[in-house]
Amino acid sequence: MSTPEINARIESLLAQMTLTEKIGQLYQISDDDESIEGGLHQAIRDGRIGSIINAKRREPIYELQRLAVEESRLGIPILFGRDVIHGFRTIAPIPLGQAATWNAALVERCAEVAAKEAASVGIHWTFAPSLDIARDARWGRIAETCGEDPYLTSVLGAATIRGFQGQDPAQAGRILACAKHFAGYGAAEGGRDYNTTNIPEVLLRNVYLPPFQAAVQAGVATFMSGFNDLNGVPASGNELLFRQVLRKEWGFEGFVVSDWESITEMIEHGFCADQKSAAWAAARAGIDMEMVSRTFLNHLPGLLEEGLISMEIVDQAVARVLRWKLMIGLFERPYPDMEAPLPLKAPSHLEAAYEAAVESLVLLKNENQALPLNPGTGKVAIIGPLADAPREQMGTWIFDGQPEDSVTPVTALREWLGEERCLYAPGLTYSRDESTDWFGAALSAAQAADTVLFFAGEESILSGEAHSRALLHLPGAQMELLRQLASTGKPVVLVVLAGRPLAIGEAADLCVAVVYAWHPGTMGGPAIIDLLFGKCEPSGRLPVSFPKDAGQIPIYYNHHNTGRPASKGGFARMAEIKVGTKQVGLPNTSYYLDLGVDPLYPFGYGLSYSNIAYEVPTVSSTEFTEAEPLTISVQIRNTGLRPCKETVQLYIRDLFASMTRPVKELKQFQQVILQAGATQEVHFRLKAADLSFYGPDGDLRLEPGAFELMVGPNSRDVQGVRVTLLEKK
Ligand code: GLC
């Protein structure tokens, strides 16, 4: 349907719609909510429901849709939405794990698979991707993000949107995406979910907003407001975010849905006195559709009556909702295909989940090439609460994933080695288990084996929404079990399944190798075991800095330098401070006496089974102008014996500016596959505009002067070259 036809259809519908029917389009009800006046079915017949959340099976979706299409006055179809975050039935790694792949095409493919499966049962809309920047591992929802970096989140968020929506979301197997949670939700104070956020506008614009702008540029259909109050104004009532930034500055034309009851929560926030004022604040701010709470349903008529909001605002919101319903062909094709076989867990879907799981794995330690393991000889003990935990390995936000679909590491290891060479003893029954009753069997298995694989981490319930942790250690008695396993003298390979960075420093010291597997999804077992035995190469890179302990938080690579950086003046290690040291006897720089200033593992870090050497980067010119981009080149060589997929990262630093700037900012990356012994030159094209930043009054600035361009395998081990952006003539 062409745009003019769609516009004409919208005008015609608006002209026919009663106020009740208009406001109905702005209301999303939960599929099990019968509390609405007259019950759900009657509300649908009356045209009081525009969208339904959480219907997930073809038959009830068909029946609910039939009521809307055939028994309501205007037959406007319902938009069915559901959280299809990292898979519908085939579960891919959690988004933080997918981010560790740094592979936009693969992330897109995972979203495409999720869309195909969800669309097949009649779901039209998912509430993903989460584009929140997460700098705090205590925050449970870091699991759903792409980590701490605006550029990586922008690239992978856009890929996810493309995967869900395709070029045309009207095509079969596609669903509408939703950029969430606008904005700043991940900056929850103390990493405690739903907590207040205070983000200076300059930080908001330079760090938290870019991924959302990238989502608009990628054509995302919808936005969702966050639960958080941002600088004292709840996101769901925040005109700066929605009227000013999203609509006026970015020209977004889709529609905005509130988060679950986030409009009524403005009363709890102390921002609105009652439901009516909450509806008013949300409508004024630019929320188009209300999720589950009913302030719009109950109070928009009165607000219109009193002239507190105009019918134009209501019509605009209704038009935005109708537009997407028309654009995806919902009026022509309102029903799911009831005859088509459901493509759930199709082989190609499982293959995508497997590849994403493999590429999400980050090798953090590999002492004396302990890995890959030799499958030909010896026995392997596989121990730990996450070695055979089909539900846990799927991670958070997997409403439709089924544990019985998961292939666990134990299953995969048995397929590799056969039952007799695979000695499985969980040692703990779940990740928080404090009991040592099963240690004996685990230690016996370790004693009888040549190598020990210890699968540690978090159950999936320990991460995700509302599940924040103040401490980041391995829960339960896992460390005690690991200490005893290590004391057997057998080499221990640690594999961590978790929804966040954990403080695994001591654990890593006890092991010969460490692989971080996040929550790897349905195919996590084969992916991990295949990697441990070298059937595939580790290529994952950290999308988030790992703190040594929660006390270092917030810790992120793109920090500012301060006037007293530890990098300049050094720092003392508490254990080495002599008793009686004088007050001025230690460096006065920015660090912690006990944990220093560096993360356990830096952003972008990850090892391979080979080794990549980097030459010093070169530039096409040490001076450049806005008119012509700069080329940065670096030669890399695989000096090892195995092929490797290397993620070459380009960072910049503005050395002197009208505001203090981060010591590093990721601006580009390229993934390069290098055979053993091969050399390749990698080139980056940098435009002057890539060096711009927002000033305190929201103005975009590009300032001439000296910049450091740095290239390397991660945010720490970089080599730089100085260039100058010349004054505009
Ligand atoms: C939840 C989440 C949001 C989700 C929505 C619908 O509370 O904050 O991300 O999409 O409600 O389930």
XYZ file of C-alpha atoms and ligand atoms in Angstrom:
741
model
C 0.000 0.000 0.000
C 1.519 3.335 -0.984
C 1.996 6.187 1.444
C -0.800 8.273 -0.076
C -3.121 5.271 0.149
C -2.110 4.706 3.761
C -2.612 8.349 4.627
C -6.018 8.333 2.954
C -6.987 5.177 4.828
C -5.905 6.719 8.121
C -7.900 9.875 7.447
C -10.937 7.848 6.540
C -10.688 5.711 9.667
C -10.157 8.706 11.931
C -13.204 10.346 10.458
C -15.311 7.297 11.308
C -13.872 6.476 14.730
C -15.650 7.372 17.925
C -13.528 8.743 20.777
C -13.779 5.359 22.506
C -12.451 3.624 19.401
C -9.642 6.148 19.031
C -8.517 5.750 22.624
C -8.866 1.974 22.221
C -6.061 2.076 19.668
C -3.845 3.644 22.318
C -4.355 0.811 24.763
C -2.423 -2.454 25.080
C -3.916 -5.074 27.351
C -2.363 -8.257 28.676
C -3.832 -11.355 27.041
C -4.984 -12.748 30.397
C -6.558 -9.548 31.695
C -10.305 -10.021 32.174
C -10.587 -7.118 34.610
C -11.488 -4.649 31.884
C -15.125 -3.567 31.847
C -17.203 -6.243 30.123
C -14.235 -8.590 29.922
C -11.561 -8.900 27.249
C -13.746 -10.211 24.439
C -16.400 -7.528 24.838
C -13.721 -4.845 25.048
C -12.340 -6.098 21.747
C -15.798 -6.071 20.161
C -16.259 -2.490 21.392
C -13.027 -1.431 19.747
C -11.444 -0.592 23.118
C -8.304 -2.672 22.518
C -5.609 -1.710 19.998
C -2.936 -4.168 21.042
C -2.540 -7.302 23.141
C 0.649 -8.280 24.912
C 1.751 -11.834 25.676
C -0.594 -13.898 23.536
C 1.802 -16.498 22.203
C -0.153 -19.348 20.597
C -1.721 -19.349 17.155
C -5.195 -20.487 18.189
C -5.999 -17.878 20.866
C -4.377 -15.185 18.740
C -6.604 -16.191 15.850
C -9.729 -16.087 18.013
C -8.927 -12.726 19.598
C -8.121 -11.270 16.186
C -11.326 -12.666 14.733
C -13.319 -10.807 17.384
C -11.625 -7.539 16.398
C -11.870 -8.014 12.638
C -15.304 -9.599 12.380
C -17.210 -8.423 15.446
C -16.052 -4.844 16.074
C -17.688 -1.896 14.281
C -14.691 -0.881 12.160
C -12.819 -4.194 12.139
C -9.473 -2.643 13.011
C -7.053 -5.546 13.639
C -5.165 -5.967 16.887
C -1.382 -5.683 17.064
C 0.008 -8.620 19.038
C 3.208 -7.877 20.956
C 5.533 -10.027 23.053
C 9.046 -9.938 24.483
C 10.946 -11.936 21.896
C 14.288 -10.753 23.187
C 16.849 -13.333 22.107
C 14.695 -15.966 20.516
C 11.149 -17.286 20.577
C 11.479 -21.100 20.784
C 15.068 -21.356 19.495
C 17.005 -19.400 22.096
C 20.165 -17.557 21.042
C 22.683 -16.238 23.582
C 21.450 -13.381 25.750
C 21.999 -9.991 24.059
C 25.139 -9.350 26.146
C 26.496 -12.645 24.836
C 25.510 -11.807 21.282
C 27.283 -8.477 21.745
C 30.450 -10.420 22.571
C 30.404 -11.728 18.990
C 30.926 -8.170 17.647
C 29.332 -9.743 14.560
C 26.486 -7.581 13.266
C 25.521 -10.058 10.521
C 25.214 -12.890 13.034
C 23.234 -10.746 15.484
C 20.923 -9.820 12.620
C 20.506 -13.488 11.774
C 19.541 -14.323 15.340
C 16.878 -11.626 15.291
C 15.652 -12.891 11.920
C 15.252 -16.388 13.321
C 13.391 -15.023 16.346
C 11.095 -13.035 14.066
C 10.339 -16.013 11.832
C 9.335 -18.161 14.771
C 7.328 -15.454 16.536
C 5.546 -14.329 13.365
C 4.542 -17.909 12.605
C 2.260 -17.970 15.668
C 0.789 -14.537 14.898
C 3.019 -12.163 16.894
C 3.538 -8.845 15.055
C 5.782 -6.879 17.441
C 8.624 -7.511 19.847
C 9.856 -5.268 22.640
C 13.499 -5.369 21.624
C 16.332 -4.392 21.245
C 17.248 -2.920 24.580
C 19.659 -0.125 23.659
C 20.447 0.880 27.211
C 24.118 1.605 27.842
C 25.194 -0.533 30.814
C 28.261 0.462 32.818
C 27.246 -1.372 35.972
C 27.489 -5.160 36.282
C 25.278 -5.061 39.388
C 22.323 -4.100 37.167
C 20.403 -7.266 36.330
C 19.349 -5.998 32.927
C 22.911 -5.653 31.661
C 22.133 -9.145 30.377
C 19.716 -7.649 27.858
C 22.058 -4.962 26.585
C 24.985 -4.744 24.175
C 27.207 -3.526 27.006
C 28.963 -0.255 27.797
C 29.851 1.229 24.468
C 27.629 3.569 22.422
C 29.177 2.637 19.059
C 29.028 -1.151 19.521
C 25.470 -0.815 20.855
C 24.520 1.354 17.879
C 25.910 -1.137 15.356
C 24.419 -4.230 16.979
C 21.143 -2.532 17.873
C 20.629 -1.541 14.252
C 21.492 -5.097 13.176
C 18.885 -6.484 15.564
C 16.248 -4.133 14.191
C 17.098 -5.172 10.632
C 16.834 -8.789 11.675
C 13.404 -8.351 13.205
C 11.932 -5.997 10.594
C 13.827 -6.844 7.416
C 13.678 -4.320 4.599
C 9.876 -4.465 4.800
C 8.189 -5.640 8.016
C 5.090 -6.435 5.950
C 6.943 -9.460 4.589
C 6.138 -12.843 6.089
C 8.368 -13.828 8.957
C 9.081 -10.259 10.071
C 7.959 -8.401 13.186
C 8.137 -4.788 14.357
C 11.015 -3.883 16.655
C 11.015 -1.550 19.628
C 13.938 0.602 20.757
C 13.963 0.558 24.547
C 14.100 1.889 27.263
C 14.200 5.515 26.263
C 16.273 6.807 27.945
C 19.074 6.393 30.423
C 17.459 3.426 32.194
C 20.777 1.567 32.405
C 22.298 4.339 34.517
C 20.191 3.270 37.513
C 21.992 4.545 40.586
C 23.902 1.761 42.319
C 23.007 -0.620 39.536
C 19.716 -1.218 41.296
C 16.993 -1.726 38.711
C 14.281 0.966 38.423
C 16.436 3.303 40.538
C 16.759 6.970 39.794
C 19.055 8.192 37.022
C 20.922 11.459 36.967
C 22.588 12.061 33.640
C 23.796 15.524 32.594
C 22.420 16.313 29.166
C 25.926 16.372 27.708
C 26.499 12.804 28.930
C 23.040 11.763 27.791
C 23.735 13.014 24.292
C 27.285 11.689 23.990
C 26.788 8.263 25.556
C 23.170 7.213 26.197
C 21.267 8.599 23.199
C 23.428 7.626 20.159
C 22.218 3.985 20.010
C 18.606 5.219 19.965
C 19.364 7.671 17.187
C 20.984 4.813 15.279
C 17.768 2.851 15.801
C 15.717 5.663 14.234
C 18.143 5.708 11.308
C 17.735 1.941 11.018
C 13.971 2.417 10.656
C 12.821 1.042 13.990
C 9.040 1.003 14.123
C 8.466 1.809 17.784
C 10.064 3.134 20.960
C 9.407 2.316 24.585
C 9.757 4.682 27.517
C 11.801 3.607 30.517
C 10.715 3.138 34.128
C 13.385 5.497 35.382
C 13.079 9.104 36.406
C 15.687 10.995 34.437
C 17.045 14.066 36.229
C 13.827 14.221 38.215
C 11.413 13.640 35.343
C 10.139 10.091 34.746
C 10.886 8.949 31.204
C 7.175 8.286 30.567
C 6.423 11.944 31.210
C 9.576 13.397 29.710
C 8.919 15.939 26.988
C 12.621 16.558 26.399
C 13.093 12.924 25.394
C 10.018 12.406 23.255
C 8.800 15.745 21.964
C 12.152 17.474 21.673
C 14.776 14.792 20.903
C 12.817 11.913 19.380
C 10.280 13.835 17.325
C 11.738 17.282 16.679
C 15.456 16.526 16.426
C 15.408 12.998 15.069
C 12.151 13.111 13.085
C 10.917 9.762 14.373
C 7.538 8.850 12.846
C 6.741 5.576 14.517
C 4.837 5.234 17.747
C 5.872 5.187 21.392
C 4.582 2.656 23.888
C 4.991 3.085 27.630
C 6.642 0.378 29.625
C 4.429 -1.910 31.704
C 2.311 0.450 33.872
C 5.121 3.013 33.735
C 2.532 5.765 33.308
C 0.754 5.028 36.574
C 4.142 4.593 38.232
C 4.638 8.338 37.850
C 2.340 8.600 40.867
C 4.736 6.431 42.872
C 7.584 8.526 41.559
C 5.875 11.513 43.120
C 5.695 13.240 39.770
C 1.906 12.945 39.291
C -0.789 13.308 41.925
C -3.203 10.813 40.395
C -4.017 8.720 37.331
C -5.534 11.629 35.481
C -2.442 13.768 35.835
C -0.317 10.758 34.896
C -2.305 10.380 31.679
C -1.923 14.083 31.041
C 1.849 14.021 31.642
C 2.300 11.004 29.369
C 0.137 12.390 26.569
C 1.893 15.748 26.776
C 5.295 14.068 26.716
C 4.429 12.082 23.589
C 3.576 8.576 24.755
C 1.204 7.181 22.125
C 0.172 3.807 23.550
C -0.228 2.736 27.167
C 0.956 -0.716 28.177
C -1.486 -2.417 30.550
C -2.380 0.442 32.937
C -5.541 2.351 31.950
C -4.954 6.036 32.550
C -5.530 6.815 28.866
C -8.695 4.730 28.741
C -10.059 6.322 31.894
C -8.869 9.908 31.621
C -8.175 11.019 28.062
C -11.883 11.829 27.526
C -11.870 14.100 30.567
C -8.580 15.728 29.592
C -10.022 16.435 26.153
C -13.236 17.716 27.668
C -11.296 20.137 29.854
C -9.097 21.206 26.956
C -5.976 20.028 28.757
C -4.995 18.043 25.701
C -6.127 18.562 22.145
C -7.868 16.063 19.915
C -4.920 16.641 17.578
C -2.600 14.902 20.044
C -4.967 11.929 20.252
C -5.438 11.783 16.479
C -1.681 11.956 15.927
C -1.115 9.038 18.295
C -3.918 6.992 16.730
C -2.583 7.731 13.264
C 0.887 6.484 14.232
C -0.529 3.196 15.487
C -2.832 2.755 12.480
C 0.052 3.564 10.143
C 2.115 0.610 11.263
C -0.925 -1.661 11.219
C -1.533 -0.615 7.622
C 2.151 -0.762 6.660
C 2.511 -4.374 7.743
C -0.659 -5.327 5.884
C -2.574 -6.188 9.027
C -5.890 -5.130 7.513
C -5.331 -7.406 4.531
C -3.698 -10.274 6.448
C -4.871 -10.080 10.077
C -4.594 -13.794 10.837
C -1.671 -16.157 11.271
C -1.532 -18.973 8.740
C -3.216 -21.726 10.707
C -2.142 -24.487 8.333
C 1.537 -23.710 7.830
C 3.937 -25.887 9.820
C 5.542 -23.855 12.601
C 9.262 -23.343 11.890
C 10.132 -23.637 15.573
C 13.639 -25.032 16.117
C 14.202 -25.455 12.383
C 17.703 -26.871 11.729
C 18.832 -23.538 10.269
C 17.552 -21.788 13.382
C 19.475 -24.098 15.677
C 22.533 -23.604 13.471
C 22.256 -19.816 13.887
C 21.893 -20.224 17.655
C 24.921 -22.533 17.681
C 27.094 -20.147 15.658
C 26.066 -17.216 17.828
C 26.866 -19.221 20.941
C 30.289 -20.171 19.567
C 31.145 -16.598 18.626
C 29.843 -15.273 21.939
C 32.408 -17.298 23.918
C 35.277 -15.204 25.235
C 38.565 -16.911 26.047
C 39.921 -14.943 29.001
C 42.851 -17.141 30.016
C 44.762 -19.973 28.385
C 47.921 -20.773 30.330
C 50.531 -22.638 28.287
C 47.974 -23.386 25.596
C 45.982 -25.593 27.927
C 43.225 -25.254 25.344
C 42.203 -26.678 22.971
C 41.944 -30.028 24.697
C 43.083 -33.174 22.932
C 39.961 -35.321 22.429
C 42.006 -38.378 21.683
C 43.122 -39.396 25.139
C 42.230 -39.385 28.763
C 39.139 -38.815 30.823
C 37.443 -35.506 31.429
C 35.578 -34.642 34.607
C 32.745 -32.211 34.019
C 31.652 -30.593 37.242
C 29.556 -27.673 38.470
C 25.947 -26.498 38.857
C 25.801 -25.190 35.277
C 27.228 -28.202 33.485
C 23.823 -29.767 32.947
C 21.323 -26.936 33.563
C 19.072 -26.738 30.484
C 16.906 -23.909 31.793
C 19.756 -21.842 33.208
C 21.832 -21.864 30.047
C 18.996 -20.137 28.156
C 19.291 -17.048 30.351
C 16.724 -14.377 31.173
C 13.711 -13.297 29.029
C 12.985 -16.624 27.460
C 9.228 -16.848 27.832
C 8.824 -19.397 25.033
C 12.099 -21.293 25.226
C 11.792 -24.843 26.535
C 14.501 -26.408 28.744
C 14.041 -29.749 27.018
C 15.288 -28.124 23.815
C 18.615 -27.177 25.388
C 21.700 -29.226 24.569
C 23.803 -28.988 27.694
C 27.601 -29.195 28.039
C 27.303 -32.634 29.654
C 25.284 -33.939 26.718
C 27.718 -32.419 24.267
C 30.753 -33.791 26.085
C 29.298 -37.282 26.120
C 28.809 -37.014 22.384
C 32.466 -36.052 22.022
C 34.044 -38.583 24.373
C 31.462 -41.260 25.028
C 29.968 -42.008 28.424
C 32.954 -43.833 29.901
C 35.444 -41.005 29.344
C 33.069 -38.282 30.529
C 32.872 -38.202 34.331
C 29.974 -35.957 35.376
C 29.466 -34.864 38.978
C 27.621 -31.548 39.552
C 29.121 -30.989 43.014
C 26.344 -28.485 43.661
C 22.690 -28.850 42.728
C 22.243 -25.216 41.675
C 24.360 -22.080 41.527
C 23.337 -20.795 44.994
C 23.704 -24.178 46.656
C 25.713 -23.854 49.894
C 25.756 -27.568 50.615
C 29.007 -29.506 50.297
C 27.257 -32.867 50.388
C 28.101 -33.625 46.776
C 31.689 -32.431 46.893
C 32.980 -35.958 47.487
C 31.646 -37.325 44.232
C 32.936 -34.284 42.381
C 36.412 -34.611 43.846
C 36.457 -38.323 43.054
C 35.566 -37.568 39.445
C 38.347 -35.003 39.315
C 40.852 -37.452 40.796
C 39.894 -40.062 38.190
C 40.219 -37.638 35.285
C 43.083 -36.044 33.380
C 41.300 -32.703 32.979
C 38.541 -30.987 34.927
C 35.924 -28.736 33.334
C 34.216 -26.602 35.985
C 30.952 -25.004 34.875
C 30.220 -22.181 37.284
C 28.154 -18.989 37.266
C 24.625 -17.790 37.890
C 21.216 -19.334 37.453
C 19.231 -17.328 34.919
C 16.914 -15.975 37.647
C 19.866 -14.083 39.151
C 19.971 -11.692 36.211
C 17.368 -9.836 34.171
C 14.681 -7.376 35.201
C 14.616 -6.412 38.876
C 17.390 -8.957 39.576
C 20.298 -6.717 40.509
C 23.108 -7.915 42.752
C 25.235 -5.850 45.116
C 27.964 -8.511 45.092
C 29.490 -10.056 41.989
C 31.070 -13.207 43.332
C 30.136 -16.720 42.263
C 27.043 -17.567 44.354
C 26.773 -20.435 46.816
C 29.717 -22.705 47.564
C 31.112 -22.616 44.028
C 34.415 -21.030 45.070
C 34.871 -23.558 47.864
C 34.279 -26.381 45.422
C 36.693 -24.845 42.923
C 39.396 -24.458 45.564
C 39.063 -28.136 46.430
C 39.091 -29.148 42.778
C 42.225 -27.091 42.194
C 43.881 -28.703 45.217
C 43.639 -32.082 43.481
C 46.428 -30.829 41.226
C 44.444 -31.616 38.088
C 44.270 -28.847 35.475
C 40.928 -27.060 35.781
C 39.252 -25.253 32.903
C 36.692 -22.748 34.161
C 33.603 -22.057 32.046
C 31.324 -19.323 33.397
C 27.628 -19.064 32.513
C 26.228 -15.765 33.753
C 24.058 -12.796 32.775
C 26.657 -10.214 33.790
C 30.391 -9.790 34.409
C 31.266 -11.608 37.623
C 34.233 -10.969 39.913
C 36.108 -14.121 38.919
C 39.673 -13.021 39.665
C 40.400 -15.619 42.358
C 38.605 -18.313 40.367
C 40.639 -17.554 37.275
C 43.886 -17.744 39.267
C 43.006 -21.308 40.252
C 42.447 -22.450 36.666
C 44.616 -23.043 33.609
C 42.002 -21.580 31.295
C 38.831 -19.491 31.504
C 35.989 -19.226 28.979
C 33.132 -16.775 29.549
C 29.938 -18.189 28.032
C 27.290 -15.704 29.300
C 23.966 -17.561 29.030
C 24.542 -19.175 25.647
C 21.048 -20.385 24.788
C 19.644 -23.614 23.381
C 22.888 -24.695 21.685
C 25.260 -23.563 24.409
C 26.508 -27.070 25.187
C 27.808 -28.046 21.754
C 29.197 -24.547 21.223
C 31.254 -24.638 24.415
C 32.478 -28.212 24.084
C 33.325 -27.825 20.391
C 35.374 -24.759 21.258
C 37.164 -26.459 24.158
C 38.238 -29.280 21.834
C 39.274 -26.905 19.064
C 36.592 -27.731 16.540
C 36.060 -23.957 16.401
C 38.221 -20.981 17.325
C 37.461 -18.538 20.164
C 36.678 -15.099 18.717
C 34.490 -13.422 21.353
C 35.507 -10.016 22.681
C 34.139 -8.402 25.856
C 31.345 -5.851 25.254
C 31.762 -4.663 28.834
C 34.615 -4.093 31.289
C 34.970 -6.713 34.035
C 35.473 -5.205 37.493
C 37.794 -6.939 39.948
C 34.978 -6.478 42.413
C 31.782 -4.457 42.761
C 33.725 -1.794 44.615
C 35.343 -0.665 41.383
C 31.969 0.141 39.783
C 31.363 2.264 37.788
C 34.229 1.081 35.656
C 34.269 1.502 31.899
C 36.956 2.023 29.296
C 35.713 5.323 27.843
C 36.244 7.214 31.097
C 37.699 10.686 31.440
C 41.330 11.179 32.391
C 40.913 13.365 35.510
C 43.689 15.741 36.506
C 45.484 13.022 38.470
C 45.301 9.805 36.472
C 46.971 6.807 38.058
C 48.491 6.147 34.643
C 50.627 9.244 35.176
C 51.531 9.208 38.834
C 51.274 5.547 39.601
C 49.470 4.061 42.570
C 50.211 2.106 45.702
C 49.180 -1.465 46.336
C 47.706 -1.655 49.811
C 49.537 -4.866 50.690
C 52.877 -3.183 49.937
C 52.365 -0.002 51.943
C 54.885 0.068 54.772
C 53.467 0.566 58.253
C 53.917 4.182 59.314
C 53.959 5.521 55.783
C 53.408 9.240 55.949
C 50.270 10.890 54.599
C 52.209 12.248 51.628
C 54.061 8.996 51.142
C 51.743 7.593 48.489
C 50.898 8.870 45.027
C 48.035 11.334 45.043
C 46.360 9.964 41.959
C 42.969 8.465 41.134
C 42.976 4.789 42.165
C 41.893 2.343 44.855
C 44.452 1.278 47.453
C 43.034 -2.273 47.474
C 41.990 -2.940 43.864
C 43.970 -0.396 41.865
C 42.392 1.225 38.864
C 42.391 -1.365 36.083
C 39.507 -3.759 35.401
C 40.002 -7.505 35.723
C 39.519 -7.689 31.948
C 39.138 -4.629 29.701
C 36.420 -3.800 27.197
C 37.098 -5.472 23.841
C 39.353 -8.153 25.375
C 39.436 -11.779 24.305
C 42.093 -14.350 23.403
C 42.316 -16.785 20.527
C 44.065 -20.116 20.186
C 46.599 -18.336 18.027
C 48.387 -15.018 18.350
C 47.975 -11.848 16.320
C 50.815 -9.351 16.117
C 50.036 -5.697 15.364
C 52.398 -3.300 13.660
C 52.246 0.389 14.588
C 49.338 1.964 12.696
C 49.985 4.456 9.915
C 47.826 7.283 8.580
C 47.271 8.704 5.121
C 48.205 12.088 6.543
C 49.005 13.461 9.979
C 46.898 16.498 9.159
C 43.390 16.431 7.785
C 40.386 18.631 7.295
C 36.640 18.154 7.367
C 36.753 17.906 3.604
C 38.720 14.699 3.289
C 38.565 11.580 5.485
C 41.646 10.028 6.963
C 42.766 6.460 6.337
C 44.302 4.585 9.221
C 46.095 1.371 8.275
C 47.505 -1.382 10.406
C 49.269 -4.585 9.468
C 48.415 -7.629 11.503
C 49.976 -11.078 11.367
C 48.880 -14.437 12.682
C 52.056 -15.677 14.303
C 50.375 -18.751 15.746
C 49.565 -22.183 14.413
C 45.806 -21.880 14.134
C 43.370 -19.748 12.139
C 41.841 -16.840 14.014
C 39.005 -14.345 13.657
C 40.435 -11.076 14.951
C 38.345 -8.030 15.817
C 40.572 -5.078 15.006
C 39.400 -2.081 17.005
C 39.884 1.620 16.231
C 39.709 4.095 19.108
C 40.162 7.851 19.148
C 41.043 10.379 21.784
C 40.440 14.108 21.587
C 43.535 15.323 23.403
C 42.338 18.841 24.110
C 38.787 20.170 23.769
C 36.315 22.683 25.120
C 35.192 19.930 27.480
C 37.025 16.991 29.003
C 36.687 14.017 26.674
C 37.067 10.242 27.169
C 40.554 8.758 27.065
C 39.270 6.430 24.349
C 36.190 6.057 22.204
C 35.525 3.087 19.945
C 34.801 4.447 16.479
C 35.113 1.407 14.180
C 36.022 -2.254 14.189
C 36.629 -4.887 11.563
C 36.633 -8.655 11.868
C 39.374 -10.354 9.922
C 39.954 -14.085 9.520
C 43.649 -14.890 9.348
C 45.098 -18.291 8.616
C 48.226 -19.317 10.543
C 51.190 -17.282 9.322
C 49.052 -14.939 7.244
C 49.447 -11.179 7.213
C 46.808 -8.615 6.357
C 46.593 -4.868 6.187
C 43.426 -3.444 7.688
C 42.222 0.015 6.715
C 39.812 2.351 8.472
C 38.329 5.476 6.888
C 37.728 8.153 9.509
C 35.660 11.231 8.735
C 36.163 14.408 10.728
C 32.508 14.176 11.719
C 33.360 10.973 13.599
C 35.312 13.174 16.017
C 32.426 15.465 16.922
C 30.730 15.554 20.297
C 27.852 17.333 22.015
C 28.414 20.362 24.169
C 26.450 21.121 27.356
C 23.719 22.921 25.460
C 23.084 20.081 23.043
C 25.115 21.587 20.209
C 27.211 19.246 18.082
C 30.823 20.357 18.110
C 33.778 19.515 15.915
C 36.897 21.135 17.216
C 40.211 21.305 15.358
C 43.301 20.152 17.198
C 45.296 17.079 18.121
C 43.793 13.605 18.244
C 45.273 10.234 19.071
C 44.095 7.396 16.842
C 44.639 3.988 18.408
C 44.348 0.495 16.994
C 44.508 -2.810 18.788
C 42.880 -6.114 19.783
C 41.101 -4.516 22.748
C 40.694 -1.168 24.530
C 43.880 -1.605 26.561
C 46.553 -3.005 24.233
C 46.508 -0.301 21.575
C 49.154 1.522 19.600
C 48.537 5.108 18.628
C 49.380 7.770 16.112
C 48.859 11.502 16.476
C 46.946 13.480 13.856
C 45.702 17.044 13.668
C 42.353 18.246 12.469
C 43.102 21.569 10.845
C 41.070 24.727 11.342
C 38.419 25.223 8.724
C 39.806 27.671 6.153
C 8.865 -5.125 31.336
C 10.147 -4.532 30.775
C 10.091 -4.256 29.302
C 9.193 -5.290 28.653
C 7.791 -5.002 29.133
C 6.792 -6.017 28.571
O 8.628 -4.639 32.619
O 10.683 -3.379 31.400
O 11.433 -4.292 28.817
O 9.277 -5.205 27.251
O 7.693 -4.967 30.550
O 7.027 -7.275 29.136
